[in-house]
Short mmCIF file of C-alpha atoms and ligand atoms in Angstrom, two decimals:
data_model
loop_
_atom_site.label_atom_id
_atom_site.label_comp_id
_atom_site.label_asym_id
_atom_site.label_seq_id
_atom_site.Cartn_x
_atom_site.Cartn_y
_atom_site.Cartn_z
CA UNK A 165 5.97 65.78 -7.21
CA UNK A 166 8.35 65.77 -4.33
CA UNK A 167 5.59 64.72 -2.06
CA UNK A 168 4.70 61.72 -4.15
CA UNK A 169 8.24 60.58 -4.37
CA UNK A 170 8.63 60.93 -0.62
CA UNK A 171 5.49 59.08 -0.05
CA UNK A 172 6.84 56.18 -2.11
CA UNK A 173 10.04 56.19 -0.12
CA UNK A 174 8.31 56.10 3.22
CA UNK A 175 6.10 53.15 2.06
CA UNK A 176 9.37 51.42 0.72
CA UNK A 177 10.95 51.56 4.13
CA UNK A 178 7.63 50.74 6.02
CA UNK A 179 7.62 47.02 6.77
CA UNK A 180 3.86 46.97 7.13
CA UNK A 181 3.47 48.06 3.53
CA UNK A 182 3.49 45.59 0.76
CA UNK A 183 6.41 45.13 -1.57
CA UNK A 184 4.05 45.10 -4.54
CA UNK A 185 0.60 45.05 -5.53
CA UNK A 186 0.75 42.32 -8.25
CA UNK A 187 -1.56 42.41 -11.26
CA UNK A 188 -1.31 40.41 -14.60
CA UNK A 189 -0.61 42.57 -17.61
CA UNK A 190 -4.07 42.59 -19.06
CA UNK A 191 -5.45 43.55 -15.58
CA UNK A 192 -2.96 46.34 -15.28
CA UNK A 193 -3.69 47.68 -18.68
CA UNK A 194 -7.42 48.02 -17.55
CA UNK A 195 -6.70 49.71 -14.36
CA UNK A 196 -4.27 52.36 -15.59
CA UNK A 197 -4.52 54.56 -18.72
CA UNK A 198 -1.19 54.45 -20.53
CA UNK A 199 -2.63 55.73 -23.90
CA UNK A 200 -0.82 58.78 -25.40
CA UNK A 201 -3.57 61.47 -26.21
CA UNK A 202 -3.84 63.80 -29.03
CA UNK A 203 -4.94 66.59 -26.64
CA UNK A 204 -2.75 67.75 -23.67
CA UNK A 205 -3.69 66.44 -20.08
CA UNK A 206 -3.54 68.88 -17.31
CA UNK A 207 -1.19 69.01 -14.35
CA UNK A 208 -3.62 67.41 -11.94
CA UNK A 209 -3.84 64.38 -14.40
CA UNK A 210 -0.07 64.27 -14.68
CA UNK A 211 0.37 64.14 -11.07
CA UNK A 212 -2.30 61.34 -10.78
CA UNK A 213 -0.36 59.53 -13.54
CA UNK A 214 2.79 59.64 -11.35
CA UNK A 215 0.99 58.33 -8.27
CA UNK A 216 -0.61 55.46 -10.32
CA UNK A 217 2.72 54.58 -11.73
CA UNK A 218 4.23 54.27 -8.40
CA UNK A 219 1.28 52.50 -6.85
CA UNK A 220 1.98 49.46 -9.05
CA UNK A 221 5.66 49.60 -8.99
CA UNK A 222 7.72 46.97 -7.09
CA UNK A 223 9.43 48.53 -4.08
CA UNK A 224 12.93 47.25 -4.76
CA UNK A 225 14.28 49.17 -1.60
CA UNK A 226 11.80 47.34 0.69
CA UNK A 227 13.75 45.41 3.36
CA UNK A 228 11.95 42.23 2.44
CA UNK A 229 12.90 42.46 -1.15
CA UNK A 230 15.70 39.91 -1.57
CA UNK A 231 15.13 39.31 -5.14
CA UNK A 232 18.05 40.94 -7.24
CA UNK A 233 21.58 41.81 -7.00
CA UNK A 234 20.76 45.52 -6.76
CA UNK A 235 18.39 45.75 -3.83
CA UNK A 236 17.82 48.80 -1.70
CA UNK A 237 17.57 52.47 -2.26
CA UNK A 238 20.21 54.69 -0.83
CA UNK A 239 18.86 58.12 -0.27
CA UNK A 240 22.07 59.92 -0.73
CA UNK A 241 22.71 58.35 -4.11
CA UNK A 242 19.08 59.01 -4.92
CA UNK A 243 19.47 62.71 -4.11
CA UNK A 244 22.62 62.59 -6.40
CA UNK A 245 20.42 61.21 -9.18
CA UNK A 246 18.00 64.04 -8.73
CA UNK A 247 20.91 66.48 -9.22
CA UNK A 248 21.95 64.59 -12.19
CA UNK A 249 18.37 64.74 -13.82
CA UNK A 250 18.24 68.46 -13.05
CA UNK A 251 21.67 69.28 -14.68
CA UNK A 252 20.60 67.00 -17.65
CA UNK A 253 23.91 66.88 -19.36
CA UNK A 254 25.76 64.45 -21.67
CA UNK A 255 29.04 62.92 -20.76
CA UNK A 256 30.79 62.98 -23.93
CA UNK A 257 32.82 66.10 -23.56
CA UNK A 258 34.49 68.23 -20.91
CA UNK A 259 33.03 71.26 -22.80
CA UNK A 260 29.51 70.55 -21.50
CA UNK A 261 30.21 68.47 -18.31
CA UNK A 262 33.39 69.93 -16.88
CA UNK A 263 32.90 69.01 -13.08
CA UNK A 264 31.17 65.51 -13.84
CA UNK A 265 34.25 64.57 -16.08
CA UNK A 266 36.63 65.37 -13.46
CA UNK A 267 34.71 63.39 -10.98
CA UNK A 268 34.73 60.45 -13.32
CA UNK A 269 38.51 60.66 -13.52
CA UNK A 270 38.94 60.98 -9.79
CA UNK A 271 36.48 58.19 -8.98
CA UNK A 272 37.62 55.79 -11.60
CA UNK A 273 41.45 56.37 -10.64
CA UNK A 274 40.54 55.70 -7.12
CA UNK A 275 38.88 52.37 -8.09
CA UNK A 276 41.87 51.34 -10.12
CA UNK A 277 43.99 51.93 -7.00
CA UNK A 278 41.78 49.77 -5.05
CA UNK A 279 42.02 47.01 -7.60
CA UNK A 280 45.67 47.33 -7.43
CA UNK A 281 46.32 48.85 -10.88
CA UNK A 282 49.15 51.44 -11.40
CA UNK A 283 47.91 53.84 -14.07
CA UNK A 284 45.51 52.29 -16.51
CA UNK A 285 42.25 53.47 -17.83
CA UNK A 286 38.50 52.97 -17.10
CA UNK A 287 34.98 53.86 -18.28
CA UNK A 288 31.49 53.85 -17.04
CA UNK A 289 29.24 51.67 -19.03
CA UNK A 290 25.50 51.19 -19.40
CA UNK A 291 25.62 47.91 -17.19
CA UNK A 292 28.14 45.07 -16.59
CA UNK A 293 26.92 43.40 -19.77
CA UNK A 294 28.33 46.22 -21.84
CA UNK A 295 31.40 46.48 -19.56
CA UNK A 296 32.20 42.84 -20.30
CA UNK A 297 31.65 43.56 -24.05
CA UNK A 298 34.33 46.38 -23.74
CA UNK A 299 36.66 43.95 -22.40
CA UNK A 300 36.27 41.56 -25.26
CA UNK A 301 36.53 44.19 -27.86
CA UNK A 302 39.74 45.50 -26.14
CA UNK A 303 41.24 42.00 -25.83
CA UNK A 304 40.64 41.28 -29.54
CA UNK A 305 41.90 44.59 -30.47
CA UNK A 306 45.17 44.34 -28.66
CA UNK A 307 45.93 40.97 -30.34
CA UNK A 308 44.58 41.79 -33.78
CA UNK A 309 44.29 45.60 -34.24
CA UNK A 310 43.32 45.41 -37.96
CA UNK A 311 40.03 43.95 -36.98
CA UNK A 312 38.88 47.54 -36.29
CA UNK A 313 39.10 48.67 -39.85
CA UNK A 314 39.12 45.45 -41.86
CA UNK A 315 36.61 43.43 -39.83
CA UNK A 316 36.38 39.69 -38.93
CA UNK A 317 37.86 38.66 -42.40
CA UNK A 318 41.18 40.05 -41.28
CA UNK A 319 41.54 37.50 -38.46
CA UNK A 320 43.90 34.57 -39.18
CA UNK A 321 41.29 31.99 -37.80
CA UNK A 322 38.41 31.49 -35.49
CA UNK A 323 38.92 33.19 -32.21
CA UNK A 324 37.73 31.57 -29.02
CA UNK A 325 37.23 32.75 -25.43
CA UNK A 326 36.69 31.04 -22.29
CA UNK A 327 34.49 31.50 -19.22
CA UNK A 328 33.12 29.27 -16.49
CA UNK A 329 29.71 27.49 -16.84
CA UNK A 330 28.58 29.59 -13.96
CA UNK A 331 29.59 32.85 -15.47
CA UNK A 332 27.09 35.53 -16.35
CA UNK A 333 25.27 35.17 -19.75
CA UNK A 334 26.69 38.55 -20.87
CA UNK A 335 30.00 36.74 -21.83
CA UNK A 336 27.92 34.69 -24.36
CA UNK A 337 26.21 37.73 -25.46
CA UNK A 338 29.50 39.60 -26.00
CA UNK A 339 30.64 36.75 -28.15
CA UNK A 340 27.48 37.05 -30.24
CA UNK A 341 27.66 40.85 -30.42
CA UNK A 342 31.38 40.99 -31.32
CA UNK A 343 30.96 38.64 -34.25
CA UNK A 344 32.77 35.58 -32.57
CA UNK A 345 29.75 33.58 -32.30
CA UNK A 346 28.39 31.91 -29.09
CA UNK A 347 29.90 28.52 -30.05
CA UNK A 348 33.20 30.34 -29.66
CA UNK A 349 32.52 31.26 -25.96
CA UNK A 350 33.61 28.03 -24.41
CA UNK A 351 32.12 26.97 -21.02
CA UNK A 352 34.64 25.61 -18.50
CA UNK A 353 33.32 23.17 -15.88
CA UNK A 354 33.01 24.28 -12.22
CA UNK A 355 33.42 22.43 -8.94
CA UNK A 356 30.63 21.99 -6.43
CA UNK A 357 31.03 25.49 -5.17
CA UNK A 358 30.67 26.97 -8.56
CA UNK A 359 34.42 27.91 -9.07
CA UNK A 360 36.04 27.37 -12.36
CA UNK A 361 38.51 24.40 -12.56
CA UNK A 362 41.75 25.59 -13.74
CA UNK A 363 42.87 22.11 -14.96
CA UNK A 364 39.73 21.95 -17.09
CA UNK A 365 40.54 25.52 -18.53
CA UNK A 366 43.83 24.33 -19.61
CA UNK A 367 42.61 21.13 -21.16
CA UNK A 368 40.01 23.14 -23.03
CA UNK A 369 42.55 25.84 -24.14
CA UNK A 370 44.89 22.87 -25.48
CA UNK A 371 41.96 21.18 -27.22
CA UNK A 372 40.82 24.39 -29.00
CA UNK A 373 44.41 24.83 -30.27
CA UNK A 374 44.57 21.33 -31.60
CA UNK A 375 41.14 21.95 -33.21
CA UNK A 376 42.62 24.80 -35.18
CA UNK A 377 41.01 27.66 -33.10
CA UNK A 378 42.80 30.69 -31.63
CA UNK A 379 42.26 31.09 -27.94
CA UNK A 380 42.57 34.83 -26.96
CA UNK A 381 40.78 35.52 -23.71
CA UNK A 382 39.70 33.92 -20.52
CA UNK A 383 37.03 35.57 -18.14
CA UNK A 384 37.10 34.64 -14.48
CA UNK A 385 34.17 35.61 -12.28
CA UNK A 386 34.59 37.14 -8.92
CA UNK A 387 31.09 36.60 -7.43
CA UNK A 388 29.17 34.55 -9.74
CA UNK A 389 25.46 35.67 -10.27
CA UNK A 390 23.76 32.63 -8.83
CA UNK A 391 26.26 30.91 -6.29
CA UNK A 392 28.31 34.04 -5.54
CA UNK A 393 31.44 32.02 -6.31
CA UNK A 394 34.96 33.41 -6.73
CA UNK A 395 37.02 31.62 -9.44
CA UNK A 396 40.75 31.13 -8.29
CA UNK A 397 42.48 34.06 -10.08
CA UNK A 398 46.17 33.11 -9.69
CA UNK A 399 45.93 29.60 -11.26
CA UNK A 400 43.92 30.99 -14.07
CA UNK A 401 46.31 33.81 -14.51
CA UNK A 402 49.22 31.23 -14.71
CA UNK A 403 47.46 29.59 -17.77
CA UNK A 404 46.69 32.86 -19.38
CA UNK A 405 50.31 33.88 -19.14
CA UNK A 406 51.60 30.52 -20.51
CA UNK A 407 49.32 30.79 -23.57
CA UNK A 408 49.32 34.59 -24.05
CA UNK A 409 45.66 35.07 -23.25
CA UNK A 410 44.03 38.22 -21.98
CA UNK A 411 42.58 37.80 -18.55
CA UNK A 412 39.33 39.57 -17.68
CA UNK A 413 37.82 39.36 -14.23
CA UNK A 414 34.04 39.83 -14.07
CA UNK A 415 33.51 41.30 -10.64
CA UNK A 416 30.22 43.00 -11.43
CA UNK A 417 28.65 41.42 -8.54
CA UNK A 418 31.49 40.61 -6.06
CA UNK A 419 33.51 43.78 -6.86
CA UNK A 420 32.00 45.66 -3.92
CA UNK A 421 33.84 43.38 -1.54
CA UNK A 422 37.14 44.99 -2.72
CA UNK A 423 36.11 47.99 -0.46
CA UNK A 424 36.86 45.86 2.57
CA UNK A 425 40.34 44.71 3.47
CA UNK A 426 39.00 41.78 5.19
CA UNK A 427 37.66 40.25 1.84
CA UNK A 428 40.44 41.31 -0.29
CA UNK A 429 41.81 37.73 -0.15
CA UNK A 430 39.02 36.50 -2.39
CA UNK A 431 40.52 38.51 -5.28
CA UNK A 432 44.08 37.32 -4.80
CA UNK A 433 45.84 37.78 -8.07
CA UNK A 434 43.47 40.33 -9.45
CA UNK A 435 46.28 42.77 -10.47
CA UNK A 436 47.33 40.27 -12.91
CA UNK A 437 44.17 40.59 -14.90
CA UNK A 438 44.16 42.89 -18.03
CA UNK A 439 40.64 44.09 -17.26
CA UNK A 440 38.06 44.15 -14.48
CA UNK A 441 34.27 44.88 -14.49
CA UNK A 442 32.94 46.25 -11.37
CA UNK A 443 29.26 47.32 -10.81
CA UNK A 444 28.72 49.90 -8.07
CA UNK A 445 25.06 49.58 -8.68
CA UNK A 446 25.01 46.16 -7.13
CA UNK A 447 26.63 45.54 -3.73
CA UNK A 448 27.53 49.18 -3.19
CA UNK A 449 23.88 50.40 -3.51
CA UNK A 450 24.56 53.18 -5.94
CA UNK A 451 21.39 53.79 -7.93
CA UNK A 452 20.74 52.05 -11.22
CA UNK A 453 22.79 52.20 -13.16
CA UNK A 454 26.37 52.53 -12.52
CA UNK A 455 28.85 50.02 -14.10
CA UNK A 456 32.57 50.30 -14.54
CA UNK A 457 35.35 48.48 -16.48
CA UNK A 458 38.94 49.06 -15.83
CA UNK A 459 42.05 48.31 -17.90
CA UNK A 460 45.59 47.80 -16.75
CA UNK A 461 46.96 49.31 -20.22
CA UNK A 462 46.39 52.96 -20.73
CA UNK A 463 45.09 54.30 -24.20
CA UNK A 464 43.88 50.84 -25.36
CA UNK A 465 40.14 51.74 -24.85
CA UNK A 466 40.73 54.96 -26.90
CA UNK A 467 42.63 53.32 -29.70
CA UNK A 468 40.13 50.41 -29.81
CA UNK A 469 36.92 52.58 -29.99
CA UNK A 470 37.72 56.05 -31.12
CA UNK A 471 36.06 57.48 -34.33
CA UNK A 472 37.25 60.96 -34.16
CA UNK A 473 33.93 62.53 -34.85
CA UNK A 474 34.67 66.04 -35.95
CA UNK A 475 31.61 67.78 -34.73
CA UNK A 476 32.24 66.63 -30.99
CA UNK A 477 35.87 65.86 -30.48
CA UNK A 478 37.72 68.83 -32.31
CA UNK A 479 41.43 68.47 -31.60
CA UNK A 480 41.88 72.36 -31.72
CA UNK A 481 39.68 73.20 -28.83
CA UNK A 482 41.08 75.67 -26.34
CA UNK A 483 41.37 73.15 -23.37
CA UNK A 484 43.11 69.78 -22.80
CA UNK A 485 41.11 67.52 -25.15
CA UNK A 486 42.28 64.27 -23.41
CA UNK A 487 39.34 65.19 -21.08
CA UNK A 488 36.87 64.37 -23.88
CA UNK A 489 36.29 60.89 -22.77
CA UNK A 490 33.47 60.40 -25.36
CA UNK A 491 35.88 59.18 -28.04
CA UNK A 492 36.77 56.01 -25.84
CA UNK A 493 33.29 54.42 -25.94
CA UNK A 494 31.09 52.78 -28.43
CA UNK A 495 28.22 55.22 -27.54
CA UNK A 496 27.89 58.64 -28.59
CA UNK A 497 25.76 60.18 -25.91
CA UNK A 498 26.38 58.88 -22.40
CA UNK A 499 24.32 59.17 -19.34
CA UNK A 500 25.75 60.75 -16.28
CA UNK A 501 26.36 57.78 -14.04
CA UNK A 502 29.09 59.29 -11.79
CA UNK A 503 27.40 61.96 -9.67
CA UNK A 504 25.23 59.68 -7.57
CA UNK A 505 28.19 57.30 -7.03
CA UNK A 506 30.77 60.11 -6.17
CA UNK A 507 28.28 61.78 -3.73
CA UNK A 508 27.69 58.47 -2.02
CA UNK A 509 31.42 57.82 -1.74
CA UNK A 510 31.66 61.34 -0.04
CA UNK A 511 28.91 60.57 2.28
CA UNK A 512 30.37 57.01 3.37
CA UNK A 513 33.92 57.30 2.99
CA UNK A 514 35.83 54.22 1.84
CA UNK A 515 35.44 53.05 5.41
CA UNK A 516 31.69 53.27 5.33
CA UNK A 517 31.56 51.05 2.26
CA UNK A 518 34.01 48.51 3.99
CA UNK A 519 31.56 48.41 6.93
CA UNK A 520 28.69 47.92 4.69
CA UNK A 521 30.12 44.90 2.92
CA UNK A 522 31.06 43.46 6.37
CA UNK A 523 27.46 43.90 7.63
CA UNK A 524 26.12 42.20 4.50
CA UNK A 525 28.31 39.18 4.99
CA UNK A 526 27.30 39.06 8.64
CA UNK A 527 23.67 38.95 7.82
CA UNK A 528 24.22 36.34 5.18
CA UNK A 529 25.89 34.16 7.93
CA UNK A 530 22.91 34.92 10.12
CA UNK A 531 20.54 33.69 7.48
CA UNK A 532 22.60 30.44 6.74
CA UNK A 533 22.51 29.74 10.51
CA UNK A 534 18.70 30.32 10.51
CA UNK A 535 18.30 27.84 7.63
CA UNK A 536 20.62 25.37 9.15
CA UNK A 537 18.62 25.43 12.37
CA UNK A 538 15.59 24.19 10.42
CA UNK A 539 16.99 21.45 8.22
CA UNK A 540 13.72 19.65 7.65
CA UNK A 541 12.35 22.90 6.08
CA UNK A 542 15.33 24.28 4.16
CA UNK A 543 17.96 22.49 2.17
CA UNK A 544 21.01 24.45 1.47
CA UNK A 545 22.71 24.10 -1.93
CA UNK A 546 25.89 25.84 -1.11
CA UNK A 547 26.92 25.14 2.48
CA UNK A 548 29.32 28.09 2.85
CA UNK A 549 28.44 31.04 0.61
CA UNK A 550 31.40 33.05 -0.48
CA UNK A 551 29.20 36.12 -1.20
CA UNK A 552 25.77 37.20 -0.01
CA UNK A 553 24.00 34.70 -2.19
CA UNK A 554 22.28 32.06 -0.22
CA UNK A 555 20.96 29.21 -2.46
CA UNK A 556 18.37 26.67 -1.00
CA UNK A 557 15.28 24.69 -1.61
CA UNK A 558 12.28 25.12 0.62
CA UNK A 559 10.74 21.77 1.72
CA UNK A 560 6.97 21.74 2.23
CA UNK A 561 5.61 19.46 4.96
CA UNK A 562 4.66 16.40 2.69
CA UNK A 563 8.28 16.16 1.40
CA UNK A 564 10.11 16.24 4.80
CA UNK A 565 9.61 12.46 5.34
CA UNK A 566 10.97 11.73 1.67
CA UNK A 567 14.64 10.77 1.38
CA UNK A 568 16.83 13.66 0.06
CA UNK A 569 18.18 13.00 -3.46
CA UNK A 570 17.61 13.78 -7.18
CA UNK A 571 14.05 12.78 -7.03
CA UNK A 572 13.05 14.88 -4.23
CA UNK A 573 15.12 17.83 -5.72
CA UNK A 574 13.24 17.42 -8.85
CA UNK A 575 9.84 17.71 -7.01
CA UNK A 576 11.12 20.64 -4.94
CA UNK A 577 12.20 22.41 -8.26
CA UNK A 578 8.50 22.30 -9.16
CA UNK A 579 7.34 23.75 -5.91
CA UNK A 580 9.75 26.63 -6.09
CA UNK A 581 8.02 28.66 -8.70
CA UNK A 582 4.47 28.04 -7.12
CA UNK A 583 5.94 29.37 -3.84
CA UNK A 584 7.33 32.38 -5.62
CA UNK A 585 3.95 33.00 -7.12
CA UNK A 586 2.40 33.09 -3.64
CA UNK A 587 5.07 35.50 -2.42
CA UNK A 588 4.16 37.89 -5.11
CA UNK A 589 0.36 37.51 -4.67
CA UNK A 590 0.52 38.22 -0.93
CA UNK A 591 3.21 40.94 -1.55
CA UNK A 592 5.09 40.42 1.63
CA UNK A 593 8.39 38.86 0.42
CA UNK A 594 10.31 38.56 -2.83
CA UNK A 595 13.14 36.00 -3.27
CA UNK A 596 14.56 35.00 -6.68
CA UNK A 597 14.74 31.57 -8.08
CA UNK A 598 16.47 29.74 -10.97
CA UNK A 599 17.82 26.36 -12.01
CA UNK A 600 21.67 25.96 -12.44
CA UNK A 601 23.08 23.21 -14.55
CA UNK A 602 21.55 20.04 -13.38
CA UNK A 603 19.99 21.55 -10.35
CA UNK A 604 16.38 22.11 -10.71
CA UNK A 605 14.80 25.47 -9.56
CA UNK A 606 15.95 26.75 -6.20
CA UNK A 607 15.76 29.86 -4.31
CA UNK A 608 18.62 32.55 -4.39
CA UNK A 609 18.34 35.07 -1.62
CA UNK A 610 20.52 38.23 -2.02
CA UNK A 611 21.39 40.57 0.96
CA UNK A 612 22.41 43.75 -0.67
CA UNK A 613 20.09 46.25 1.00
CA UNK A 614 21.37 48.45 3.95
CA UNK A 615 17.80 48.46 5.37
CA UNK A 616 17.83 44.75 6.16
CA UNK A 617 18.09 43.63 9.73
CA UNK A 618 18.24 40.40 11.53
CA UNK A 619 14.37 40.69 12.11
CA UNK A 620 13.87 40.92 8.29
CA UNK A 621 16.00 37.66 7.98
CA UNK A 622 13.86 35.91 10.61
CA UNK A 623 10.79 37.22 8.66
CA UNK A 624 12.03 35.69 5.53
CA UNK A 625 12.47 32.21 7.01
CA UNK A 626 9.15 32.39 8.80
CA UNK A 627 7.24 33.82 5.81
CA UNK A 628 8.42 31.19 3.49
CA UNK A 629 7.28 28.54 5.80
CA UNK A 630 3.94 30.21 6.20
CA UNK A 631 3.32 30.50 2.61
CA UNK A 632 4.77 27.21 1.59
CA UNK A 633 4.35 24.56 4.20
CA UNK A 634 1.16 23.16 2.69
CA UNK A 635 2.39 22.87 -0.92
C1 PLP B 987 24.91 41.44 -12.97
C2 PLP B 987 26.03 40.80 -13.58
C3 PLP B 987 26.49 41.16 -14.84
C4 PLP B 987 25.67 42.12 -15.75
O1 PLP B 987 25.57 43.46 -15.15
P1 PLP B 987 24.39 44.43 -15.78
O2 PLP B 987 24.70 45.51 -15.13
O3 PLP B 987 23.15 43.67 -15.27
O4 PLP B 987 24.39 44.29 -17.21
C5 PLP B 987 27.66 40.59 -15.36
N1 PLP B 987 28.35 39.79 -14.60
C6 PLP B 987 28.06 39.29 -13.42
C7 PLP B 987 28.84 38.38 -12.80
C8 PLP B 987 26.95 39.77 -12.78
O5 PLP B 987 26.45 39.34 -11.66
#
């Protein structure tokens, strides 16, 4: 089994190997046998199953995989995950996970210090989406604690929250899951760079009040998913203070940059936030999944979520039961997401993470320069990216004489998925794409893999041209 895993890793880091061997679902179902048998299979068959599974798996750690916010495979963190799997424990009580629980405390405390909180509380959640949901639940509970026992009927009116039109869809999903309703998650317009416009926020807050709604929360994004934009925290915090609104900062993507003093300015005002989401599984390359949410106020999380289950959280245990973190969360069992993170931090030191962030930004600038050198082939959407997101259209030969403008953009938007399909069929490159607001489909390249070098960035530029020039 170890040999099979190491073989996959070697292929992942081998630039001459394909990123993926793409098959449509019905083809794949014909090639591999996924059926669940009545009779047991022998160990040789199980090993063959393991090999087949990895044969058709996308190598997300390949240096030419620029497709997601979590790219790359860090081998130290991976070794940590192996240990975690071997220990196979649940994170609800100190009783069964003493070392891991203490590690969680140390690591989350350190992260709060880096954010700039004094004291406070944090938890690891199954992804940034759930971290954001925790923030919504805590914000609502602080204002209306009766909602926990009496439900939505106890609220004095319809609550509304605000987030930018470029924010992650998880804010909408939190509005739905918490019973507020998606109509009550109000989208605030952004400027050309994708940053929330504070004056628009204030206008919409005032409008919602005059419409008889009750604003309670604003989410600012630090590193938006598509553009990598950073909302201006201080002006947003001023509005929140004036109207007594909870301020949440969604730094699921951009949070990694907090590790470098150089980029700290992007988060100016973050200590004014009541809560912060930060995903180490994105820019910091901790293995999936590892997401954290931090609160300025201590004990809120506990009061908001605790159910006092007698069979787990007995108050008369013979140790300090405040270490039984399980009663702070909306889960019962919780996966151990800490060890692979803690081990990686030990391996790199805080300085190592800082260097990694600086390297990612350096490579991003290298890519932007590479695209700017070929203006007839690549049309940048955000001229000066704030994070490692580089957004652009690829321009095939026949469009190069056409005047730039909405009509050409529309046609390039149709080309984008076709070029992506060609990337996946050849298996040499993967870059994500999406529309954003009025902008039709464009590519979003992400650099968040430590294996990427300048040569890989050069390859990306040339390979897109090779695959797409005749479209
Ligand atoms: C990725 C992302 C999320 C969601 O995180 P998951 O771990 O994928 O659930 C939330 N907000 C932002 C800004 C993100 O980029």
